[in-house]
CSV table of C-alpha atoms and ligand atoms in Angstrom, one decimal:
chain,number,residue,atom,x,y,z
A,1105,MET,CA,38.6,-9.4,-16.7
A,1106,LYS,CA,40.6,-6.5,-18.3
A,1107,GLY,CA,39.6,-2.9,-18.3
A,1108,SER,CA,38.0,-0.9,-15.6
A,1109,ASN,CA,34.8,-0.4,-17.5
A,1110,HIS,CA,34.0,-4.0,-17.9
A,1111,PRO,CA,30.2,-4.4,-17.2
A,1112,TYR,CA,30.5,-6.9,-14.4
A,1113,ARG,CA,33.3,-5.0,-12.7
A,1114,ALA,CA,31.2,-1.8,-13.0
A,1115,HIS,CA,28.2,-3.7,-11.6
A,1116,LEU,CA,30.2,-4.8,-8.5
A,1117,HIS,CA,31.3,-1.2,-8.0
A,1118,GLU,CA,27.7,0.0,-8.2
A,1119,LEU,CA,26.5,-2.7,-5.7
A,1120,THR,CA,29.3,-1.7,-3.3
A,1121,ARG,CA,28.3,2.0,-3.7
A,1122,ARG,CA,24.7,1.2,-3.0
A,1123,LEU,CA,25.6,-0.9,0.1
A,1124,GLU,CA,27.8,1.9,1.4
A,1125,ALA,CA,25.0,4.4,0.9
A,1126,CYS,CA,22.4,2.2,2.6
A,1127,LEU,CA,24.7,1.3,5.5
A,1128,GLU,CA,25.7,4.9,6.3
A,1129,GLY,CA,25.3,5.7,9.9
A,1130,SER,CA,24.1,2.2,10.8
A,1131,GLY,CA,27.3,0.9,12.4
A,1132,PHE,CA,27.4,-2.2,10.2
A,1133,ASN,CA,30.7,-3.0,8.5
A,1134,GLY,CA,29.2,-5.1,5.8
A,1135,ALA,CA,26.8,-7.8,4.8
A,1136,LEU,CA,26.7,-11.6,4.8
A,1137,ILE,CA,24.7,-13.0,1.9
A,1138,PRO,CA,23.9,-16.7,2.0
A,1139,ALA,CA,23.0,-18.6,-1.2
A,1140,GLY,CA,20.4,-20.5,0.8
A,1141,ARG,CA,19.5,-24.1,0.8
A,1142,PRO,CA,16.5,-26.1,-0.5
A,1143,PRO,CA,14.1,-26.8,2.3
A,1144,LEU,CA,13.2,-30.4,3.3
A,1145,VAL,CA,9.7,-31.8,2.6
A,1146,PHE,CA,7.8,-32.5,5.8
A,1147,ARG,CA,8.7,-35.8,7.3
A,1148,ASP,CA,10.8,-36.7,4.3
A,1149,ASP,CA,14.5,-36.8,3.3
A,1150,LEU,CA,13.8,-35.1,-0.1
A,1151,HIS,CA,14.2,-31.4,-0.7
A,1152,TYR,CA,11.9,-28.9,-2.4
A,1153,PRO,CA,13.5,-27.3,-5.5
A,1154,TYR,CA,16.4,-25.0,-4.8
A,1155,ARG,CA,15.6,-21.3,-5.3
A,1156,PRO,CA,18.8,-19.3,-4.6
A,1157,ASN,CA,18.7,-16.1,-2.6
A,1158,PRO,CA,18.2,-13.3,-5.2
A,1159,TRP,CA,20.7,-11.0,-3.3
A,1160,PHE,CA,23.3,-13.7,-3.8
A,1161,CYS,CA,22.6,-13.9,-7.5
A,1162,GLN,CA,22.9,-10.1,-7.8
A,1163,TRP,CA,26.5,-10.2,-6.6
A,1164,CYS,CA,27.6,-13.6,-7.9
A,1165,PRO,CA,26.5,-15.4,-11.1
A,1166,GLU,CA,26.9,-18.9,-9.6
A,1167,ALA,CA,24.8,-19.6,-6.6
A,1168,HIS,CA,25.4,-23.1,-5.0
A,1169,PRO,CA,23.6,-24.2,-1.9
A,1170,GLY,CA,25.4,-23.4,1.3
A,1171,SER,CA,27.8,-20.8,-0.1
A,1172,LEU,CA,28.2,-17.4,1.5
A,1173,ILE,CA,29.3,-14.0,0.3
A,1174,VAL,CA,31.0,-11.5,2.7
A,1175,VAL,CA,31.0,-7.9,1.5
A,1176,ARG,CA,32.8,-5.2,3.3
A,1177,PRO,CA,33.0,-1.9,1.5
A,1178,GLY,CA,36.6,-1.1,0.9
A,1179,ASN,CA,37.6,-4.8,0.5
A,1180,ARG,CA,37.3,-7.3,-2.4
A,1181,PRO,CA,34.2,-9.4,-2.0
A,1182,LEU,CA,34.8,-12.8,-0.4
A,1183,LEU,CA,33.1,-15.9,-1.7
A,1184,LEU,CA,33.1,-18.9,0.7
A,1185,PHE,CA,32.4,-21.5,-1.9
A,1186,ARG,CA,30.8,-24.6,-0.3
A,1187,GLN,CA,32.1,-27.9,-1.6
A,1188,GLU,CA,31.1,-30.7,0.7
A,1189,ASP,CA,32.5,-34.2,0.6
A,1190,ASP,CA,29.4,-36.0,-0.6
A,1191,TYR,CA,29.1,-39.2,-2.5
A,1192,TRP,CA,25.3,-38.9,-2.9
A,1193,HIS,CA,25.5,-35.8,-4.9
A,1194,MET,CA,27.9,-34.1,-7.3
A,1195,PRO,CA,29.7,-31.3,-5.4
A,1196,PRO,CA,29.8,-28.0,-7.4
A,1197,ILE,CA,32.9,-27.4,-9.5
A,1198,GLU,CA,35.1,-24.5,-8.4
A,1199,PRO,CA,34.1,-21.5,-10.5
A,1200,SER,CA,36.3,-20.4,-13.3
A,1201,GLY,CA,34.3,-17.8,-15.2
A,1202,PRO,CA,35.8,-14.4,-16.0
A,1203,TRP,CA,34.0,-12.9,-13.0
A,1204,VAL,CA,36.3,-14.8,-10.5
A,1205,SER,CA,39.1,-12.4,-11.0
A,1206,GLU,CA,37.1,-9.8,-9.1
A,1207,TRP,CA,36.7,-12.0,-6.0
A,1208,ASP,CA,38.6,-13.6,-3.2
A,1209,ILE,CA,37.3,-17.2,-3.3
A,1210,ARG,CA,37.9,-19.8,-0.6
A,1211,VAL,CA,36.6,-23.3,-0.9
A,1212,VAL,CA,35.0,-24.5,2.3
A,1213,ARG,CA,34.0,-28.0,3.3
A,1214,SER,CA,31.7,-27.3,6.3
A,1215,THR,CA,29.7,-24.6,8.0
A,1216,SER,CA,32.3,-24.3,10.8
A,1217,GLU,CA,35.1,-23.8,8.3
A,1218,ALA,CA,33.0,-21.1,6.6
A,1219,ARG,CA,32.2,-19.4,9.9
A,1220,SER,CA,35.9,-19.3,10.9
A,1221,ASP,CA,36.8,-17.7,7.6
A,1222,ILE,CA,34.5,-14.7,8.1
A,1223,PRO,CA,36.6,-11.6,9.0
A,1224,ALA,CA,35.7,-10.0,12.3
A,1225,GLY,CA,33.1,-7.2,11.9
A,1226,ARG,CA,29.5,-6.2,12.6
A,1227,TYR,CA,27.3,-7.6,9.8
A,1228,LEU,CA,23.8,-7.7,8.6
A,1229,LEU,CA,22.5,-10.7,6.8
A,1230,LEU,CA,20.6,-10.4,3.5
A,1231,GLY,CA,18.5,-13.4,2.8
A,1232,GLU,CA,16.7,-16.1,4.7
A,1233,PRO,CA,18.2,-16.6,8.2
A,1234,ASP,CA,19.3,-20.2,8.8
A,1235,ALA,CA,21.1,-22.1,11.5
A,1236,ASP,CA,24.4,-22.0,9.6
A,1237,TRP,CA,24.9,-18.3,10.2
A,1238,GLU,CA,23.1,-17.9,13.5
A,1239,GLY,CA,24.6,-15.3,15.9
A,1240,LEU,CA,26.8,-13.8,13.2
A,1241,ALA,CA,24.6,-11.1,11.8
A,1242,GLU,CA,21.3,-9.2,12.2
A,1243,ALA,CA,18.9,-10.5,9.6
A,1244,ASN,CA,17.3,-8.1,7.1
A,1245,PRO,CA,17.1,-4.9,9.2
A,1246,THR,CA,14.1,-3.1,7.8
A,1247,GLY,CA,15.5,0.3,6.8
A,1248,ILE,CA,18.6,-1.0,5.1
A,1249,THR,CA,16.7,-3.8,3.3
A,1250,GLN,CA,14.2,-1.3,2.0
A,1251,CYS,CA,16.9,1.0,0.9
A,1252,LEU,CA,18.7,-1.8,-1.1
A,1253,GLU,CA,15.4,-3.1,-2.5
A,1254,TYR,CA,14.4,0.3,-3.7
A,1255,LEU,CA,17.7,0.7,-5.6
A,1256,ARG,CA,17.4,-2.7,-7.2
A,1257,ALA,CA,14.8,-1.4,-9.7
A,1258,SER,CA,17.4,0.4,-11.8
A,1259,LYS,CA,19.6,-2.2,-13.6
A,1260,THR,CA,23.3,-1.9,-14.3
A,1261,ALA,CA,24.6,-2.7,-17.8
A,1262,TYR,CA,25.6,-6.1,-16.6
A,1263,GLU,CA,22.1,-6.8,-15.3
A,1264,LEU,CA,20.6,-5.7,-18.7
A,1265,SER,CA,22.8,-8.1,-20.5
A,1266,CYS,CA,21.6,-11.0,-18.2
A,1267,LEU,CA,18.0,-9.9,-18.8
A,1268,ALA,CA,18.5,-9.7,-22.5
A,1269,GLU,CA,20.0,-13.2,-22.5
A,1270,ALA,CA,17.0,-14.5,-20.4
A,1271,SER,CA,14.6,-13.0,-23.0
A,1272,LEU,CA,16.6,-14.6,-25.9
A,1273,ARG,CA,16.4,-18.0,-24.2
A,1274,ALA,CA,12.6,-17.6,-23.5
A,1275,ALA,CA,12.0,-16.5,-27.1
A,1276,ARG,CA,13.5,-19.7,-28.3
A,1277,GLY,CA,11.1,-21.6,-26.1
A,1278,HIS,CA,8.2,-19.6,-27.4
A,1279,LEU,CA,8.9,-20.4,-31.0
A,1280,ALA,CA,9.2,-24.1,-30.2
A,1281,ALA,CA,5.9,-23.9,-28.2
A,1282,GLU,CA,4.0,-22.3,-31.1
A,1283,HIS,CA,5.4,-24.9,-33.4
A,1284,THR,CA,4.3,-27.8,-31.1
A,1285,TRP,CA,0.8,-26.3,-30.7
A,1286,ARG,CA,0.3,-25.9,-34.4
A,1287,GLY,CA,1.6,-29.4,-35.0
A,1288,GLY,CA,-1.1,-31.0,-32.8
A,1289,GLY,CA,0.7,-31.3,-29.4
A,1290,SER,CA,-1.0,-31.2,-26.0
A,1291,GLU,CA,-0.3,-28.6,-23.3
A,1292,PHE,CA,2.1,-31.1,-21.8
A,1293,ASP,CA,3.9,-31.6,-25.1
A,1294,VAL,CA,4.2,-27.8,-25.5
A,1295,HIS,CA,5.7,-27.6,-22.0
A,1296,LEU,CA,8.3,-30.3,-22.8
A,1297,ALA,CA,9.2,-28.7,-26.2
A,1298,TYR,CA,9.5,-25.3,-24.4
A,1299,CYS,CA,12.0,-26.6,-21.7
A,1300,ALA,CA,14.0,-28.4,-24.4
A,1301,ALA,CA,14.3,-25.3,-26.5
A,1302,VAL,CA,15.2,-23.1,-23.5
A,1303,GLY,CA,17.6,-25.7,-22.2
A,1304,GLN,CA,16.2,-25.4,-18.6
A,1305,ARG,CA,14.4,-27.8,-16.3
A,1306,ASP,CA,11.1,-26.9,-14.9
A,1307,ASP,CA,12.6,-25.9,-11.6
A,1308,GLU,CA,15.3,-23.8,-13.3
A,1309,LEU,CA,12.7,-21.6,-14.9
A,1310,PRO,CA,11.8,-18.4,-13.1
A,1311,TYR,CA,8.1,-19.4,-12.7
A,1312,ARG,CA,5.9,-22.3,-13.6
A,1313,ASN,CA,4.9,-22.2,-17.3
A,1314,ILE,CA,1.4,-21.1,-18.0
A,1315,ILE,CA,0.3,-23.0,-21.0
A,1316,GLY,CA,-3.5,-22.8,-21.7
A,1317,PHE,CA,-5.4,-23.9,-24.8
A,1318,ASP,CA,-8.8,-22.5,-25.5
A,1319,ARG,CA,-10.8,-21.8,-22.4
A,1320,HIS,CA,-7.7,-22.3,-20.2
A,1321,GLY,CA,-6.5,-18.9,-21.6
A,1322,ALA,CA,-9.2,-17.3,-19.3
A,1323,VAL,CA,-7.4,-18.5,-16.2
A,1324,LEU,CA,-4.7,-15.9,-15.5
A,1325,HIS,CA,-2.2,-18.3,-13.9
A,1326,TYR,CA,-3.5,-21.6,-15.3
A,1327,GLN,CA,-1.5,-24.3,-13.6
A,1328,HIS,CA,-2.3,-27.6,-15.2
A,1329,LEU,CA,-0.8,-29.2,-18.3
A,1330,GLU,CA,-3.4,-31.4,-20.0
A,1331,ARG,CA,-1.9,-34.5,-21.4
A,1332,GLU,CA,-4.7,-34.9,-24.0
A,1333,ARG,CA,-4.9,-32.5,-27.0
A,1334,PRO,CA,-8.5,-31.2,-27.5
A,1335,PRO,CA,-9.8,-32.3,-31.0
A,1336,HIS,CA,-9.9,-28.7,-32.4
A,1337,SER,CA,-7.8,-26.2,-30.5
A,1338,ARG,CA,-8.7,-22.6,-31.5
A,1339,SER,CA,-6.3,-20.6,-29.4
A,1340,PHE,CA,-3.2,-20.9,-27.2
A,1341,LEU,CA,-1.9,-18.6,-24.5
A,1342,ILE,CA,1.6,-19.2,-23.2
A,1343,ASP,CA,3.2,-17.2,-20.4
A,1344,ALA,CA,6.7,-18.5,-19.9
A,1345,GLY,CA,10.1,-17.2,-19.0
A,1346,ALA,CA,13.7,-18.3,-18.7
A,1347,SER,CA,16.6,-17.6,-16.4
A,1348,ALA,CA,20.1,-16.2,-17.0
A,1349,ALA,CA,22.6,-15.9,-14.2
A,1350,GLY,CA,19.7,-15.5,-11.8
A,1351,TYR,CA,17.8,-12.9,-13.9
A,1352,ALA,CA,14.3,-13.6,-15.3
A,1353,ALA,CA,12.4,-13.2,-18.5
A,1354,ASP,CA,8.5,-13.1,-18.3
A,1355,ILE,CA,6.9,-13.3,-21.8
A,1356,THR,CA,3.4,-14.0,-23.0
A,1357,ARG,CA,2.1,-14.7,-26.5
A,1358,THR,CA,-1.3,-15.7,-27.7
A,1359,TRP,CA,-1.9,-17.7,-30.9
A,1360,VAL,CA,-5.1,-18.2,-32.8
A,1361,ALA,CA,-5.9,-21.0,-35.3
A,1362,ASP,CA,-8.4,-19.1,-37.5
A,1363,SER,CA,-8.5,-15.6,-38.9
A,1364,GLY,CA,-11.8,-14.5,-37.4
A,1365,ASP,CA,-12.8,-11.8,-34.9
A,1366,PHE,CA,-10.7,-13.1,-32.0
A,1367,SER,CA,-7.6,-13.1,-34.2
A,1368,ALA,CA,-8.3,-9.5,-35.1
A,1369,LEU,CA,-8.7,-8.7,-31.4
A,1370,VAL,CA,-5.3,-10.3,-30.7
A,1371,ARG,CA,-3.7,-8.2,-33.5
A,1372,ALA,CA,-5.3,-5.0,-32.1
A,1373,LEU,CA,-4.1,-5.8,-28.6
A,1374,ASP,CA,-0.6,-6.4,-29.9
A,1375,ALA,CA,-0.6,-2.9,-31.5
A,1376,THR,CA,-1.9,-1.4,-28.2
A,1377,GLN,CA,0.7,-3.2,-26.3
A,1378,GLN,CA,3.5,-1.8,-28.4
A,1379,ARG,CA,2.0,1.7,-28.0
A,1380,LEU,CA,2.0,1.3,-24.3
A,1381,ALA,CA,5.6,-0.1,-24.3
A,1382,ASP,CA,6.7,3.1,-26.1
A,1383,ASN,CA,5.9,5.0,-22.9
A,1384,VAL,CA,8.4,3.1,-20.8
A,1385,ARG,CA,10.7,6.0,-20.2
A,1386,PRO,CA,12.3,7.7,-17.2
A,1387,GLY,CA,9.8,10.0,-15.5
A,1388,GLN,CA,6.7,7.9,-16.5
A,1389,ASP,CA,4.4,7.4,-13.6
A,1390,PHE,CA,3.4,3.7,-14.0
A,1391,ARG,CA,0.0,4.3,-12.3
A,1392,THR,CA,-0.8,6.8,-15.1
A,1393,LEU,CA,0.3,4.3,-17.8
A,1394,HIS,CA,-1.9,1.6,-16.2
A,1395,CYS,CA,-4.9,4.0,-16.4
A,1396,THR,CA,-4.0,4.8,-20.0
A,1397,ALA,CA,-4.0,1.0,-20.7
A,1398,HIS,CA,-7.6,0.9,-19.4
A,1399,LEU,CA,-8.7,3.6,-21.7
A,1400,GLU,CA,-7.0,1.9,-24.7
A,1401,ILE,CA,-8.6,-1.4,-23.8
A,1402,GLY,CA,-12.0,0.3,-23.5
A,1403,GLN,CA,-11.4,1.6,-27.0
A,1404,LEU,CA,-10.5,-2.0,-28.2
A,1405,LEU,CA,-13.6,-3.4,-26.6
A,1406,ALA,CA,-15.8,-0.8,-28.3
A,1407,GLU,CA,-14.2,-1.4,-31.7
A,1408,ALA,CA,-14.6,-5.2,-31.3
A,1409,GLY,CA,-18.3,-4.7,-30.4
A,1410,LEU,CA,-17.8,-6.3,-27.0
A,1411,VAL,CA,-19.3,-3.2,-25.3
A,1412,ARG,CA,-22.1,-0.9,-26.2
A,1413,CYS,CA,-20.4,2.3,-24.9
A,1414,GLY,CA,-17.4,4.4,-25.5
A,1415,ALA,CA,-14.0,3.9,-23.9
A,1416,GLU,CA,-14.5,6.4,-21.1
A,1417,GLU,CA,-17.8,4.9,-20.0
A,1418,ALA,CA,-16.3,1.5,-20.2
A,1419,VAL,CA,-13.5,2.6,-17.8
A,1420,ASP,CA,-15.8,4.7,-15.4
A,1421,SER,CA,-18.4,1.9,-15.1
A,1422,GLY,CA,-15.7,-0.7,-14.3
A,1423,VAL,CA,-16.4,-2.7,-17.4
A,1424,THR,CA,-12.7,-2.7,-18.5
A,1425,ARG,CA,-11.9,-4.3,-15.2
A,1426,THR,CA,-14.2,-7.2,-16.1
A,1427,PHE,CA,-12.1,-7.9,-19.2
A,1428,PHE,CA,-8.7,-6.7,-17.9
A,1429,PRO,CA,-8.5,-7.6,-14.2
A,1430,HIS,CA,-4.8,-7.4,-13.5
A,1431,GLY,CA,-2.1,-4.8,-13.5
A,1432,LEU,CA,-0.4,-3.5,-16.7
A,1433,GLY,CA,3.0,-4.8,-15.5
A,1434,HIS,CA,5.6,-5.0,-12.8
A,1435,LEU,CA,9.3,-4.6,-12.1
A,1436,LEU,CA,11.4,-7.5,-13.5
A,1437,GLY,CA,14.8,-8.6,-12.5
A,1438,LEU,CA,16.2,-11.2,-10.0
A,1439,GLN,CA,12.6,-12.0,-9.3
A,1440,VAL,CA,9.7,-12.2,-11.7
A,1441,HIS,CA,7.6,-9.8,-9.6
A,1442,ASP,CA,10.6,-7.9,-8.4
A,1443,VAL,CA,10.7,-6.3,-5.0
A,1444,ALA,CA,9.8,-2.7,-4.2
A,1445,GLY,CA,7.3,-2.1,-6.9
A,1446,THR,CA,5.2,0.1,-4.7
A,1447,ALA,CA,8.1,1.6,-2.6
A,1448,ALA,CA,8.4,5.3,-2.1
A,1449,ALA,CA,12.0,6.8,-2.3
A,1450,GLY,CA,12.2,7.7,1.4
A,1451,GLY,CA,10.4,4.7,2.8
A,1452,GLY,CA,6.7,3.8,2.9
A,1453,ASP,CA,4.4,2.9,-0.1
A,1454,ILE,CA,2.9,4.6,-3.1
A,1455,PRO,CA,-0.8,3.6,-3.0
A,1456,ARG,CA,-2.4,1.9,-5.9
A,1457,PRO,CA,-5.2,3.8,-7.8
A,1458,GLU,CA,-8.6,3.1,-6.2
A,1459,GLY,CA,-10.2,0.0,-7.7
A,1460,HIS,CA,-6.9,-1.5,-9.0
A,1461,PRO,CA,-5.8,-3.7,-6.1
A,1462,PHE,CA,-3.6,-6.0,-8.3
A,1463,LEU,CA,-1.3,-3.3,-9.8
A,1464,ARG,CA,2.2,-4.3,-8.7
A,1465,LEU,CA,4.0,-1.2,-9.8
A,1466,THR,CA,3.1,2.3,-8.7
A,1467,ARG,CA,6.5,4.0,-8.9
A,1468,THR,CA,7.7,6.5,-11.4
A,1469,LEU,CA,10.2,4.9,-13.8
A,1470,GLU,CA,13.9,5.7,-13.6
A,1471,ALA,CA,16.6,5.1,-16.1
A,1472,GLY,CA,17.4,1.4,-16.1
A,1473,CYS,CA,14.1,0.2,-14.7
A,1474,VAL,CA,12.9,-3.0,-16.4
A,1475,VAL,CA,9.2,-3.6,-16.4
A,1476,THR,CA,6.7,-5.9,-18.1
A,1477,ILE,CA,4.0,-4.5,-20.3
A,1478,GLU,CA,1.2,-7.1,-20.4
A,1479,PRO,CA,-2.3,-5.9,-21.2
A,1480,GLY,CA,-4.9,-8.6,-21.6
A,1481,ILE,CA,-8.5,-9.2,-22.5
A,1482,TYR,CA,-10.2,-12.3,-21.1
A,1483,PHE,CA,-13.6,-13.9,-20.9
A,1484,ILE,CA,-13.6,-15.0,-17.2
A,1485,ASP,CA,-16.8,-16.7,-15.9
A,1486,MET,CA,-16.6,-15.3,-12.4
A,1487,LEU,CA,-16.1,-11.7,-13.6
A,1488,LEU,CA,-18.7,-11.9,-16.4
A,1489,ASP,CA,-21.2,-13.2,-13.9
A,1490,GLU,CA,-20.5,-10.3,-11.6
A,1491,ALA,CA,-21.0,-7.8,-14.4
A,1492,ARG,CA,-24.2,-9.5,-15.6
A,1493,ALA,CA,-25.6,-9.1,-12.1
A,1494,ASP,CA,-25.1,-5.3,-11.9
A,1495,GLY,CA,-25.4,-2.1,-13.9
A,1496,ARG,CA,-22.6,-3.2,-16.3
A,1497,ARG,CA,-25.0,-5.8,-17.8
A,1498,ARG,CA,-26.5,-3.3,-20.3
A,1499,LEU,CA,-23.0,-2.0,-21.4
A,1500,ILE,CA,-21.8,-5.4,-22.6
A,1501,ASP,CA,-22.8,-7.1,-25.9
A,1502,TRP,CA,-23.4,-10.6,-24.6
A,1503,ASP,CA,-23.8,-12.2,-28.0
A,1504,ARG,CA,-20.3,-10.8,-29.0
A,1505,VAL,CA,-18.9,-12.1,-25.7
A,1506,GLY,CA,-20.5,-15.5,-26.4
A,1507,ALA,CA,-18.9,-15.7,-29.8
A,1508,MET,CA,-15.4,-15.0,-28.4
A,1509,TYR,CA,-15.8,-16.9,-25.2
A,1510,PRO,CA,-14.4,-20.2,-26.4
A,1511,TYR,CA,-11.1,-18.6,-27.2
A,1512,GLY,CA,-10.5,-17.9,-23.5
A,1513,GLY,CA,-8.4,-14.7,-23.6
A,1514,VAL,CA,-5.4,-12.9,-24.9
A,1515,ARG,CA,-2.4,-11.5,-23.2
A,1516,ILE,CA,0.7,-10.0,-24.8
A,1517,GLU,CA,3.7,-9.5,-22.5
A,1518,ASP,CA,7.1,-8.0,-23.2
A,1519,ASN,CA,10.1,-7.0,-21.0
A,1520,VAL,CA,11.1,-3.4,-21.6
A,1521,VAL,CA,13.9,-1.2,-20.2
A,1522,ALA,CA,13.3,2.5,-19.5
A,1523,LEU,CA,16.3,4.4,-21.0
A,1524,PRO,CA,16.8,8.2,-21.5
A,1525,GLU,CA,17.1,7.6,-25.3
A,1526,GLY,CA,13.8,5.7,-25.4
A,1527,PRO,CA,12.5,2.3,-24.5
A,1528,ARG,CA,14.5,-0.9,-25.2
A,1529,ASN,CA,12.2,-3.9,-25.7
A,1530,LEU,CA,14.3,-6.9,-24.8
A,1531,THR,CA,11.6,-9.3,-25.9
A,1532,ARG,CA,10.9,-8.0,-29.4
A,1533,GLU,CA,14.6,-7.6,-29.9
A,1534,ALA,CA,15.1,-11.3,-29.0
A,1535,PHE,CA,12.4,-12.5,-31.4
A,1536,LEU,CA,13.9,-10.4,-34.1
A,1537,ALA,CA,17.4,-11.8,-33.5
A,1538,LEU,CA,16.0,-15.3,-33.9
A,1539,GLU,CA,14.3,-14.4,-37.1
A,1540,ALA,CA,17.5,-13.1,-38.6
B,785,LIG,N1,4.1,-14.7,-15.3
B,785,LIG,C1,3.4,-13.9,-14.3
B,785,LIG,C2,3.2,-12.6,-14.8
B,785,LIG,O1,3.1,-12.3,-15.9
B,785,LIG,O2,3.2,-11.7,-14.0
B,786,MN,MN1,4.4,-10.5,-15.8
B,787,MN,MN1,4.0,-13.4,-17.4
């Protein structure tokens, strides 16, 4: 890896700088960061899917079970690369990517070998404590963990390149998914086509695919995959991501078979979504943007004839929350709902606006923050029943709701970077690149 300004090298420098800043005055010399291991199923000899420790992925692009990172500011990072003698499984191959030149790497065969290779020092452990590292480090001390989590919101150039790659992979999957739905496939067929196009197994994706035809689009995190195709599918909502070196994409698209009123609503929401995404800039308070989204959705509901009042009354009466009951977006990075979305700079939390308990991001955006922008409009039985039972009843046009009800709902979700020069929409960029 030549040149001091290589993005991965600069990324490691930045992580080291952050660690130093957060350790200041703590007495710790460094951190142990385990990759983690897949847990065993109760009374079984099979494991749950392996989800590597996100802190490990932030430092090292290859996270194999049982490996350990040792970071001591002032020294090169040390990777204790676990390669067990095992004829049941294929041991991981020693890493050879360009990133290895930044590391000291030692192959270890056992926990005791790894433990004896850890230089003396006072360490904290970042990640899930397990028996392998017991007694060596203090696990996740609150103040230091909060300090590091807070800083994770702003991405380095290397992290942005991983997130852009994740969006590109997911966009390939979305195109294959739409094709399969239009071609008469079932939800399950769409899922298989998606995984094949992304090149990732179900458990390599950052979250379970949400693939809902028709009324299933009204279930925010619909979890089943129907094997049978309904005779006439009208609409299709897919919320599906992809991973790249531990970083996630989180993308939603909604497709409609006919060109009627629901299709017009999808187009209108798409335009609103892009307007909202244009506000992803340093200095933007995300709570304010979430409230703006409610006003915009109130306007859309009025224009679509779904409500019998103006946008402001739709917001003030709580009607917009009947149709749009989740947050506008969240931080995105190593985790889909990335950590510290409501964290205040000096510790503590920034409260959510009253009446919006599901908003996952209340911070003011900084340069390099990556967020999702995902407004939606849904016809959800439980919430419609609640509105029908109180003062919101007279504000809703129930015939119009009835006409769109079979389509389930619409959500449009992109991944957007806040940059001083303006927003960078990783998702639209990815779809455009695939069109070219
Ligand atoms: N895929 C979950 C979400 O959009 O937050
Ligand atoms: Mn999301
Ligand atoms: Mn999503």
